[in-house]
Coordinates of C-alpha atoms and ligand atoms in Angstrom, one line a residue:
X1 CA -30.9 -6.5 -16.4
X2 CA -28.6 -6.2 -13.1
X3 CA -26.6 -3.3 -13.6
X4 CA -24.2 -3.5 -10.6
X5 CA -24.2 -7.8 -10.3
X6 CA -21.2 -8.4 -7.8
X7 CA -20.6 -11.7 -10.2
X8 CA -20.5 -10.1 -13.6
X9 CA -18.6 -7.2 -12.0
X10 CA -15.9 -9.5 -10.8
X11 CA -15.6 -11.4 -13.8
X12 CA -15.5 -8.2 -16.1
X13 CA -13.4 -6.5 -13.7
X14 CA -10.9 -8.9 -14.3
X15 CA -11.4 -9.0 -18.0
X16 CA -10.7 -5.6 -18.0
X17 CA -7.5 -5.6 -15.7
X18 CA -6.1 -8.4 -17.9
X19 CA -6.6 -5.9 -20.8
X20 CA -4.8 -3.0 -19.5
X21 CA -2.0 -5.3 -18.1
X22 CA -1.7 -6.7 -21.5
X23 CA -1.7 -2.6 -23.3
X24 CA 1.2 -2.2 -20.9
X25 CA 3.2 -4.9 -21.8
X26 CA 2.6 -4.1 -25.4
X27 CA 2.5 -0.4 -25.2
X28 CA 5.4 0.3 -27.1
X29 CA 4.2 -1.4 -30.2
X30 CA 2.1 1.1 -30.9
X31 CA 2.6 4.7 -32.3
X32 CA 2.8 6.6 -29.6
X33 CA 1.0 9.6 -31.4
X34 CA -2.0 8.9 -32.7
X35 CA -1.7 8.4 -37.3
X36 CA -5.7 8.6 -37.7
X37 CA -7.0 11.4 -39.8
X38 CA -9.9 13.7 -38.4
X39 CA -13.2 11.8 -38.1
X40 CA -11.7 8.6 -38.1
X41 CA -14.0 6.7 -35.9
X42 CA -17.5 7.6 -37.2
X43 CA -16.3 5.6 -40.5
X44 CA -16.0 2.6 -38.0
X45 CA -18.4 2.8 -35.2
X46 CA -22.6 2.5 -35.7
X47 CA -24.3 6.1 -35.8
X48 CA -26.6 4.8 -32.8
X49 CA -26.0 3.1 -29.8
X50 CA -27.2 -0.8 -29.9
X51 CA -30.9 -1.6 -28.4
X52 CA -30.1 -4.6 -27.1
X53 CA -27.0 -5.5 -24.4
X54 CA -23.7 -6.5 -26.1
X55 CA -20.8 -8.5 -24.1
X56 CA -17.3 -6.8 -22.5
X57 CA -16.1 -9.5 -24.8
X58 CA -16.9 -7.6 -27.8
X59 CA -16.5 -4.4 -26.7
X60 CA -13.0 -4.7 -25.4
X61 CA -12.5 -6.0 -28.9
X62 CA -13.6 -2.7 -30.5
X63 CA -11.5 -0.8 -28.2
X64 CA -8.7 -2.7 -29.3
X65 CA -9.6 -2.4 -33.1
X66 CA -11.3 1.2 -33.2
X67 CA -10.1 3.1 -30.2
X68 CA -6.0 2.2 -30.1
X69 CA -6.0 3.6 -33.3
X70 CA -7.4 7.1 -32.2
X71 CA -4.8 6.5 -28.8
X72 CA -2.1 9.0 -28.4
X73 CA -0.5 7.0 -25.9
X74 CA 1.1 9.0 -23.1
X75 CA 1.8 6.4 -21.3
X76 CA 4.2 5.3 -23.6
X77 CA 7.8 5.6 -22.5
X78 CA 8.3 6.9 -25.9
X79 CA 6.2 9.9 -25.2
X80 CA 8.4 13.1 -24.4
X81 CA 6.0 15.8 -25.3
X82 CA 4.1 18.3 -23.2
X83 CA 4.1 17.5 -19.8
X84 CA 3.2 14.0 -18.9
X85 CA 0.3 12.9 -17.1
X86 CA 1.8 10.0 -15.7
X87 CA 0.4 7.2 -14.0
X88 CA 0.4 3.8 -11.6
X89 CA -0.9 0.7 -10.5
X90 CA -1.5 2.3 -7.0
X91 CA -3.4 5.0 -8.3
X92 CA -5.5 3.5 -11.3
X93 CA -6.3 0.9 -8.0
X94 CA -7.0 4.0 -6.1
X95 CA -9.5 5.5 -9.1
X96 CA -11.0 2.6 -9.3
X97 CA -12.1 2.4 -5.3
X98 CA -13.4 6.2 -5.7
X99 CA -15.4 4.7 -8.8
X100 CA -16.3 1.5 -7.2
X101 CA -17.5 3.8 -3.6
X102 CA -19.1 6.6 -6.0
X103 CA -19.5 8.7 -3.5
X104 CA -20.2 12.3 -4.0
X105 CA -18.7 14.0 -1.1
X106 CA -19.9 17.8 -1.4
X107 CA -20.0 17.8 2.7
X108 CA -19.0 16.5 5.5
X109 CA -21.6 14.4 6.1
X110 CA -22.0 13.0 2.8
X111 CA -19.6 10.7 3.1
X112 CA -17.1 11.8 6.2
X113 CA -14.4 9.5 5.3
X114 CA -13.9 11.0 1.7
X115 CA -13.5 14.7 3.5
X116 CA -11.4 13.2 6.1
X117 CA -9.3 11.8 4.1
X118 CA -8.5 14.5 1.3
X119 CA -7.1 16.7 4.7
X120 CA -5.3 13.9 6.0
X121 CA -3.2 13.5 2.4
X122 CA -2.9 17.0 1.8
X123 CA -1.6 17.6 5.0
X124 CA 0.9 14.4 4.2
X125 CA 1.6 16.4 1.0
X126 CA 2.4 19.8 2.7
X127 CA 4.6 18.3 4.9
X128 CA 6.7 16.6 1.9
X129 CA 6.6 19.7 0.0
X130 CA 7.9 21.5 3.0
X131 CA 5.2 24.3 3.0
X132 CA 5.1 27.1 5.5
X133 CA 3.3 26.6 8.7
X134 CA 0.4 28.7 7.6
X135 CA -0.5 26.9 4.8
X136 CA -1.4 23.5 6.7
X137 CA -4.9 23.4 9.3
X138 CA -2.6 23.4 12.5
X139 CA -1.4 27.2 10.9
X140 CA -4.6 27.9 10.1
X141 CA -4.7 27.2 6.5
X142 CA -5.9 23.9 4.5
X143 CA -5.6 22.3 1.5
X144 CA -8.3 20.6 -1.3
X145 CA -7.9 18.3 -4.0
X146 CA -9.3 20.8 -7.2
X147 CA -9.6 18.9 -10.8
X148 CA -6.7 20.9 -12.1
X149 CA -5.3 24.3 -12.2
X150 CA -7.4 26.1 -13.7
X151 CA -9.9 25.6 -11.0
X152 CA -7.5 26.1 -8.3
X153 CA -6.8 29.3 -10.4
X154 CA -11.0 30.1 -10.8
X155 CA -11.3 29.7 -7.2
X156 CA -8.6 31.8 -5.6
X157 CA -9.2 34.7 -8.1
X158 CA -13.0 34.5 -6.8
X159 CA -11.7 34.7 -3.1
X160 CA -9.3 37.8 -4.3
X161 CA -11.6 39.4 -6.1
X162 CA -14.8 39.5 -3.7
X163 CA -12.1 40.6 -0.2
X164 CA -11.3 43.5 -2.3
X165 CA -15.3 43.9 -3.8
X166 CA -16.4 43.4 -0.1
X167 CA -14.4 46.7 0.9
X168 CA -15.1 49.0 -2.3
X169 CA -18.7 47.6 -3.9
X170 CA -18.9 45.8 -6.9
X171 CA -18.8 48.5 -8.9
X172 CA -15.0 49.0 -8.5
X173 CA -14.3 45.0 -10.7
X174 CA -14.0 47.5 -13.8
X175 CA -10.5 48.9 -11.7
X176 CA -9.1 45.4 -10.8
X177 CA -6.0 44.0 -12.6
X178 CA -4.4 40.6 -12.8
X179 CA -0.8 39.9 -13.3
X180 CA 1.6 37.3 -14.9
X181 CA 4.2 37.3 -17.3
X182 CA 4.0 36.3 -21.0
X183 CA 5.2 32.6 -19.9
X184 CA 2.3 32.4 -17.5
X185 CA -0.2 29.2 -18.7
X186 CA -3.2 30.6 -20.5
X187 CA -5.7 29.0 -17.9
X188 CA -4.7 32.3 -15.8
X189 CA -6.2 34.2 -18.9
X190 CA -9.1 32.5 -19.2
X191 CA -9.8 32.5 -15.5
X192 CA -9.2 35.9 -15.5
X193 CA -12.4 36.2 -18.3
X194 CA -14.9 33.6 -15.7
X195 CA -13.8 35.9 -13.8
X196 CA -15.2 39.0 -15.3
X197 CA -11.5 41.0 -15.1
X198 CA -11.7 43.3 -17.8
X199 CA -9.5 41.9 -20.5
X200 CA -8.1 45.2 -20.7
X201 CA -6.7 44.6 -17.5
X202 CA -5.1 41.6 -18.3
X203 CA -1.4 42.0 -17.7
X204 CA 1.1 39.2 -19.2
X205 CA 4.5 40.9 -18.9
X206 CA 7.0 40.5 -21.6
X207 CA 9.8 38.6 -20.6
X208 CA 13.2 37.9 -21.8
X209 CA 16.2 35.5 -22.5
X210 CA 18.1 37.8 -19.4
X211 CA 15.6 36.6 -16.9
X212 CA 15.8 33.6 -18.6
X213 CA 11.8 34.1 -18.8
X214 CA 11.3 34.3 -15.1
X215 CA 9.0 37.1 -14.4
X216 CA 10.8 40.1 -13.5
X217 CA 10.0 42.2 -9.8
X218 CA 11.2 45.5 -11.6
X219 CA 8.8 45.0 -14.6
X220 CA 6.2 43.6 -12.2
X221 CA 6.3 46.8 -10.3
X222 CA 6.7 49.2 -12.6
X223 CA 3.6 47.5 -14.6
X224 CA 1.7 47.8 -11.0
X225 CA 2.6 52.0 -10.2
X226 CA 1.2 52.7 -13.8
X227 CA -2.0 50.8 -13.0
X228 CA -2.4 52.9 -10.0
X229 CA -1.6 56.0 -11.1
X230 CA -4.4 55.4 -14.4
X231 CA -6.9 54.7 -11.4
X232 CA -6.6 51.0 -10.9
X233 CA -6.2 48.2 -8.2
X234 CA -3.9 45.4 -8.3
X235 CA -5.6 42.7 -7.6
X236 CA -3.3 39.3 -8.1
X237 CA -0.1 37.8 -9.0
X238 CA 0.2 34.2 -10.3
X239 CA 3.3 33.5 -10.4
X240 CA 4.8 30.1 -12.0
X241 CA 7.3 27.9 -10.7
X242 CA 8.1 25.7 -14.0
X243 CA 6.0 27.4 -16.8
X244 CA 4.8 25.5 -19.4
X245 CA 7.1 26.2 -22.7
X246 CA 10.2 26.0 -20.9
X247 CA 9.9 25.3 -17.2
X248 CA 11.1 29.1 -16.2
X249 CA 11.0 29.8 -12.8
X250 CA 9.4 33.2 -11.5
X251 CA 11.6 34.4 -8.4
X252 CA 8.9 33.7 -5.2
X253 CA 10.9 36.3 -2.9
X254 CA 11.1 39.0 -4.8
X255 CA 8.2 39.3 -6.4
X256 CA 5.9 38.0 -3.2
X257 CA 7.8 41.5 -1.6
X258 CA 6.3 43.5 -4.6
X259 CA 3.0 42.5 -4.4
X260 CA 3.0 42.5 -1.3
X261 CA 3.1 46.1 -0.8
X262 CA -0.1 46.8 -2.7
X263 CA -2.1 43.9 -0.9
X264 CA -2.5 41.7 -3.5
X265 CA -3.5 38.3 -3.7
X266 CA -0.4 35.9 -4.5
X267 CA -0.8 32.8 -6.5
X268 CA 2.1 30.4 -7.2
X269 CA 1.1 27.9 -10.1
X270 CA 3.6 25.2 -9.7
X271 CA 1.9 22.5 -11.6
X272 CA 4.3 21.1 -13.3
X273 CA 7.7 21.6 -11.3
X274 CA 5.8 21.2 -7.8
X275 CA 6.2 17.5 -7.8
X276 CA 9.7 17.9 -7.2
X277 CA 9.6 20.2 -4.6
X278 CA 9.9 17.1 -2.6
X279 CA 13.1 16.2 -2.9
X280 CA 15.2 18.4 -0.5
X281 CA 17.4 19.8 -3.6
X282 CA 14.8 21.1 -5.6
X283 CA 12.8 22.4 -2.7
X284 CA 14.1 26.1 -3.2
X285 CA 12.8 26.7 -6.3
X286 CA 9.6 27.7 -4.5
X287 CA 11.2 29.0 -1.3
X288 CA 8.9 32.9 -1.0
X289 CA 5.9 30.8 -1.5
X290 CA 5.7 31.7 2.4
X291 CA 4.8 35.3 1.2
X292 CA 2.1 33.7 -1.3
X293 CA -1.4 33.4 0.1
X294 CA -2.0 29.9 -2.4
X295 CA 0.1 27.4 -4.1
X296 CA -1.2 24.4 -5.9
X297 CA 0.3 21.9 -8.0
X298 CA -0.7 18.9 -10.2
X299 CA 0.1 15.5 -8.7
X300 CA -1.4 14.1 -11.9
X301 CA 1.6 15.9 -13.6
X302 CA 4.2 14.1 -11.9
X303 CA 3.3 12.2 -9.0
X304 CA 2.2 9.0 -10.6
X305 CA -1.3 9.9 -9.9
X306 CA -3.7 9.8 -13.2
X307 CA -5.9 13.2 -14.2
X308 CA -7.2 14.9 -11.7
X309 CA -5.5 15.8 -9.0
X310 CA -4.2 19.3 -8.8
X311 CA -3.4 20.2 -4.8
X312 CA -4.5 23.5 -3.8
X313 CA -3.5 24.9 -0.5
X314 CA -4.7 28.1 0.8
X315 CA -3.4 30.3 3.9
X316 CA -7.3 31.6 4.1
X317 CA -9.7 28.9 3.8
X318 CA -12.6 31.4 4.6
X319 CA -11.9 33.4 1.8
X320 CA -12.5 30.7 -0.6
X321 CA -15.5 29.5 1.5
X322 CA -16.8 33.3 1.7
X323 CA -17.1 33.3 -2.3
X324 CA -17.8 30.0 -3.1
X325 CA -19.9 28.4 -0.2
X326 CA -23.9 28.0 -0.7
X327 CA -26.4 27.0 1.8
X328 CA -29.7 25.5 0.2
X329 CA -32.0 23.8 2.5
X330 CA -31.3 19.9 1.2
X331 CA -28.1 20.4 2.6
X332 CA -28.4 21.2 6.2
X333 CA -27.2 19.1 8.5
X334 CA -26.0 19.3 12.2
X335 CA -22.4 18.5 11.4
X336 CA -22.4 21.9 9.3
X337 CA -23.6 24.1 11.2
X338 CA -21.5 22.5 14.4
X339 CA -18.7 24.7 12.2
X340 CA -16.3 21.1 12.9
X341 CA -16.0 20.3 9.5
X342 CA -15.3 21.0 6.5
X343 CA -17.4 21.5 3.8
X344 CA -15.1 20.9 0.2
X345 CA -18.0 22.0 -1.7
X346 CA -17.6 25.2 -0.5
X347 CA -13.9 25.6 -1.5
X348 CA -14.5 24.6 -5.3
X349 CA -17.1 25.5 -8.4
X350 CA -18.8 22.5 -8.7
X351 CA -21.1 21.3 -5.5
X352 CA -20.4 17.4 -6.2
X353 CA -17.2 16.2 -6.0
X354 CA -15.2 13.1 -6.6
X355 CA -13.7 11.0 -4.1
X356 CA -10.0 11.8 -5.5
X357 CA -7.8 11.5 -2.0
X358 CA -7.9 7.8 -2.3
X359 CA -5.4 7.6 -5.3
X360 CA -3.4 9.8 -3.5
X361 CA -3.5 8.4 -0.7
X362 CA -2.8 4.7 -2.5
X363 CA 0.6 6.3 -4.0
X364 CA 1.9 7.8 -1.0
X365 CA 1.2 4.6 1.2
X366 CA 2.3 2.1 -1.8
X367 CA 5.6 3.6 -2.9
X368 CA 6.6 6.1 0.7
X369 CA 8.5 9.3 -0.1
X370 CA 11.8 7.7 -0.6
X371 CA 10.6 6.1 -3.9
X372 CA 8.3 9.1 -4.8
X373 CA 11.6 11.6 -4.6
X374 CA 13.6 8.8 -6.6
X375 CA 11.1 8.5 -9.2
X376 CA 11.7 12.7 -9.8
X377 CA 15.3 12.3 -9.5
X378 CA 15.6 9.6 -11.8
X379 CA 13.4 11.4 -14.5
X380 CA 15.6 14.7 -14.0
X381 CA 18.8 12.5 -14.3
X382 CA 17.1 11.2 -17.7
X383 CA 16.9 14.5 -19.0
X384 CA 20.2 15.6 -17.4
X385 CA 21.3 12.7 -20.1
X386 CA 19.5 14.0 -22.7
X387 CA 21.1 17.2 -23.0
X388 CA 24.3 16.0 -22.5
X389 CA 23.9 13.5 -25.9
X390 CA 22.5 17.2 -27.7
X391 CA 25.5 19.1 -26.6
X392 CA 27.9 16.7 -27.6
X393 CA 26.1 16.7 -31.0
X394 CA 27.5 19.9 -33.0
X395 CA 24.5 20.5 -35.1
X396 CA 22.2 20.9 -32.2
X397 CA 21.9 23.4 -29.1
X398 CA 20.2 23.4 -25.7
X399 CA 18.2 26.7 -26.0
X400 CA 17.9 27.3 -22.4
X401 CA 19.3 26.1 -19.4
X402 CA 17.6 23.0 -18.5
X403 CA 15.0 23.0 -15.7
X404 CA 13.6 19.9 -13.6
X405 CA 13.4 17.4 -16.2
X406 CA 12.6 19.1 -19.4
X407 CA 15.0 20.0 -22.3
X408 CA 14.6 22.9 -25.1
X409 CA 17.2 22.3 -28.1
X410 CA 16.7 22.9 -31.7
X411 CA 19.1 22.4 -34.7
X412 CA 21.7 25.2 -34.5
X413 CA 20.8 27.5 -36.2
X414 CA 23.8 28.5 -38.0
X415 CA 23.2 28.6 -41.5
X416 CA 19.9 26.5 -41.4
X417 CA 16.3 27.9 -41.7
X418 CA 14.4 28.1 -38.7
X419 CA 11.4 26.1 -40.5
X420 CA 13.5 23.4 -40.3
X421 CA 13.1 22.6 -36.5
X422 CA 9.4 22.4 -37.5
X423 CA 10.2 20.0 -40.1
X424 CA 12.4 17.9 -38.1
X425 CA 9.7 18.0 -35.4
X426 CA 7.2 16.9 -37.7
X427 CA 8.9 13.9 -39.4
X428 CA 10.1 12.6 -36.1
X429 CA 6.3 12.4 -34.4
X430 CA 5.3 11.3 -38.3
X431 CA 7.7 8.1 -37.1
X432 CA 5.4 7.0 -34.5
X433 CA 8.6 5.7 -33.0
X434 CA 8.1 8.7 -30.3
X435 CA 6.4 11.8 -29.4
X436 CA 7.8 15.1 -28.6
X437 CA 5.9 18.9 -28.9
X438 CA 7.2 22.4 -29.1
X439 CA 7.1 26.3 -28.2
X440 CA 7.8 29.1 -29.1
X441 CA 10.0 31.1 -26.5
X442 CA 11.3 35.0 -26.9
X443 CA 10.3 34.2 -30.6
X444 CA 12.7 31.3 -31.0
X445 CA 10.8 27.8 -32.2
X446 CA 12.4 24.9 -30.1
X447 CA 12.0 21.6 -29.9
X448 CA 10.6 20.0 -26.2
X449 CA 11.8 17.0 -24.6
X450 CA 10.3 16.0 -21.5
X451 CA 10.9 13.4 -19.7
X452 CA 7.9 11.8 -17.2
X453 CA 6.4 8.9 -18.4
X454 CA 6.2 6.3 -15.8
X455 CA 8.0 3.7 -17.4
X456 CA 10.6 5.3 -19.3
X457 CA 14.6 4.3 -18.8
X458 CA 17.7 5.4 -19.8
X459 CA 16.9 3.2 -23.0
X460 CA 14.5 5.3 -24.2
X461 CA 16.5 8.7 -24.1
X462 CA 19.1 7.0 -26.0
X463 CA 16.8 5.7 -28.5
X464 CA 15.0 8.9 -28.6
X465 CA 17.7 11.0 -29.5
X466 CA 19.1 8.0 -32.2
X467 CA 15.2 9.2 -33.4
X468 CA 15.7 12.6 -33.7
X469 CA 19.2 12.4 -34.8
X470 CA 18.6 9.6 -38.2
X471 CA 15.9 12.9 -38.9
X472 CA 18.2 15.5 -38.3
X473 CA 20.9 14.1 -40.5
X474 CA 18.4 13.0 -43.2
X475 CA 17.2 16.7 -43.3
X476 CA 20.3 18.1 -43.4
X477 CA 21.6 16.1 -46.1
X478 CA 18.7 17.5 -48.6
X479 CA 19.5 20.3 -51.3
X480 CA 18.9 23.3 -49.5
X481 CA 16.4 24.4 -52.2
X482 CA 14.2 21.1 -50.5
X483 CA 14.2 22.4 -46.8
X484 CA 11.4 24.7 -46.6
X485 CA 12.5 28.0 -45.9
X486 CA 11.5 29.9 -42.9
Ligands
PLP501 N1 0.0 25.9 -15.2 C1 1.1 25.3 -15.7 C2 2.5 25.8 -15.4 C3 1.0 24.3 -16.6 O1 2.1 23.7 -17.2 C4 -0.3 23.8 -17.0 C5 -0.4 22.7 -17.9 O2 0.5 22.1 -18.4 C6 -1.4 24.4 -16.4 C7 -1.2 25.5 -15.5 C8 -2.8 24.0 -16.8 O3 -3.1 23.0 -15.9 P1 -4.6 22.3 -15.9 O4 -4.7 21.6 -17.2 O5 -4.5 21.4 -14.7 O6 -5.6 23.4 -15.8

């Protein structure tokens, strides 16, 4: 057995590039959400793994027969659902390097160039993304590639919670109180629980259609002066720029000002909309994040970068190091404690980490910022034309103004049940011919059209809304007494 022969590895390697070269070009045959039923794949596959070797041959043929099958395929540019996590040749290249080098660069000194280079790209990034001075490591401040949000989220609530635990003894935890709205992603709830916030003191604020679901500074604040007055401390904000259901956009300014006055810890979640904060024109919608003390967003969202990658930059790198940072006696070394490094175990949860800068790295150097901004702006024209064919139509409505590149519309509702969005929905993704999701927002269901996918054109939309149109106008056309009622 040779495990790791440079040979076989070429050979296969290739076998397996052909493969994926080949799903691409046939991607769109396929349904782009998965049809199988629950369990599908123990009726195929053995119950126990084989005792003796079997060839790529044969097992690239069961992932062809057995695992498309099971394949939602978001990198279909038929799929408009969620947000994407899209993809490219530069960065699959680039996560196949990191797997081919393996390293496991918890320190500096574990493999210098993988440190090296994750500050090197996130300081590229800040620069595109325009980010305040104090933010970058000639202001003081760094950044760090985390696996997604909800880490970035973990971490920083550690580093918030233990400055104010450092001044008032752990004891006081039971006072502390986190803050977002109702549209906030529920990874800030459940970091709030890893973090041992009392759920009780869990705010998500209500928000309305008049704020158009942007967190408001007046609620934010009044929420805040009955907290104190009951006896407890603010402790964070995380604010969202682009929230999940319908990309709302929480007013930085404003609300940093608020929070600011009680000395709390400001988060700004833009892991979804933060992508285009590279392009000049979209830059504002996090202008305040000056007045936030972190900001992270997801390149593998919607930078053509595969899962992970969500960029975390801090103004404080020693609070993160202060909660998070270990020092066990297998990992002392000179380059540590020379205090010239960094140390990225210390500004994460887990101690080994993944070598994750080089994909980055490979899509900023293989497509420049010119293309990387073109890419967003193409995607936000897409959508731009999407909503354009649903206003035109009179049976439908754009819910909400459209944000970035996502669209909210729904059937109007005049005289129709609302169960019927969920029906159309439903019979559109049973098509296979593309794949969109939903939300519910200020209690009204609506239909979710994103556009992201790597390889999607203006064909696509047109085709996509031909989809949902044929559905529409077959489900209208029923008796009423056959449209479910809501
Ligand atoms: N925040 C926002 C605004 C999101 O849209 C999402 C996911 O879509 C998340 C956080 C969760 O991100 P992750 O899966 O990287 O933890």
């Amino acid at each position: 057995m040779n495990p790791l022969d440079p040979g076989e590895f070429r050979r296969q390697g290739h076998m397996v590039v052909d493969f994926l070269a080949k799903y691409y070009e046939n991607i769109e045959k396929y349904p782009v959400l998965s049809q199988v039923e629950p369990g599908y794949l123990s009726k195929r596959l053995p119950s126990s793994a084989p005792q003796d070797e079997e060839p790529m041959e044969a097992i690239l043929d069961d992932v062809h027969q057995h695992i498309f099958p099971g394949l939602t395929h978001w990198q279909s540019p038929n799929f408009f659902a969620y947000y994407q996590t899209n993809t490219s040749t530069a960065a699959i290249l680039g996560e196949m390097l990191c797997a081919g080098f393996n390293v496991a660069g918890f320190n500096w000194v574990s493999s210098p160039a993988a440190t090296e280079l994750e500050s090197l790209v996130m300081d590229w990034l800040g620069k595109m993304l325009d980010l305040p001075r104090p933010f970058l490591p000639f202001g003081n401040g760094g950044g760090v590639i985390e696996g997604n949000t909800s880490e970035a989220i973990i971490c920083t609530l550690t580093a918030a919670r233990d400055r104010v635990l450092r001044k008032l003894g752990h004891n006081s935890i039971a006072k502390l109180v986190v803050y977002g709205s109702d549209q906030t992603n529920c990874s800030f709830q459940k970091a709030a629980r890893v973090v041992g916030i009392d759920p009780r003191n869990f705010r998500a604020l209500k928000m309305t259609r008049s704020t158009l679901f942007g967190l408001s500074p007046d609620s934010l604040e009044k929420a805040i002066r009955l907290d104190i007055n009951a006896g407890l401390i603010p402790l964070y904000l995380c604010a969202t720029v682009g929230t999940t259901s319908c990309a709302a956009v929480d007013p930085l300014e404003p609300l940093c000002k608020v929070a600011s006055k009680f000395s709390m810890w400001i988060h700004v979640d833009a892991a979804y909309a933060g992508a285009s904060c590279i392009c000049p024109e979209y830059r504002k919608f996090i202008n305040g994040v000056e007045f936030a003390d972190s900001f992270s967003f997801n390149a593998h969202k919607w930078l053509l970068t595969p899962l992970d990658c969500c960029c975390l930059w801090v103004k404080d790198p020693n609070a993160l190091v202060k909660s998070l940072s270990t020092d066990p006696e297998y990992l002392k070394n000179e380059a540590t404690e020379s205090k010239q490094v960094i140390d990225y175990a210390d500004w994460q949860l887990s101690l080994s980490r993944r070598f994750r800068a080089l994909k980055l790295w490979l899509v900023l150097r293989s497509h420049g910022v010119q293309n990387l901004r073109s890419h967003i702006k193409n995607h936000c024209r897409l959508a731009k034309l999407f909503e354009e064919l649903v206003e035109e139509d009179p049976q439908f409505e754009v819910v909400f103004p459209r944000n970035f590149a996502l669209v909210c519309f729904r059937i109007h509702p005049s005289g129709v049940a609302g169960m019927l969005n969920a029906q159309l929905l439903h019979a559109i993704n049973a098509s296979g011919r593309v794949f969109m999701s939903h939300t519910t927002v200020g209690g009204v269901y609506v239909l979710r059209f994103a556009v992201g996918a790597t390889l999607v054109t203006e064909k696509h939309v047109i085709m996509a809304w031909k989809v949902v149109q044929e559905h529409a106008n077959s489900l209208l056309s029923m008796p009423a007494s056959e449209q479910h009622s809501a």
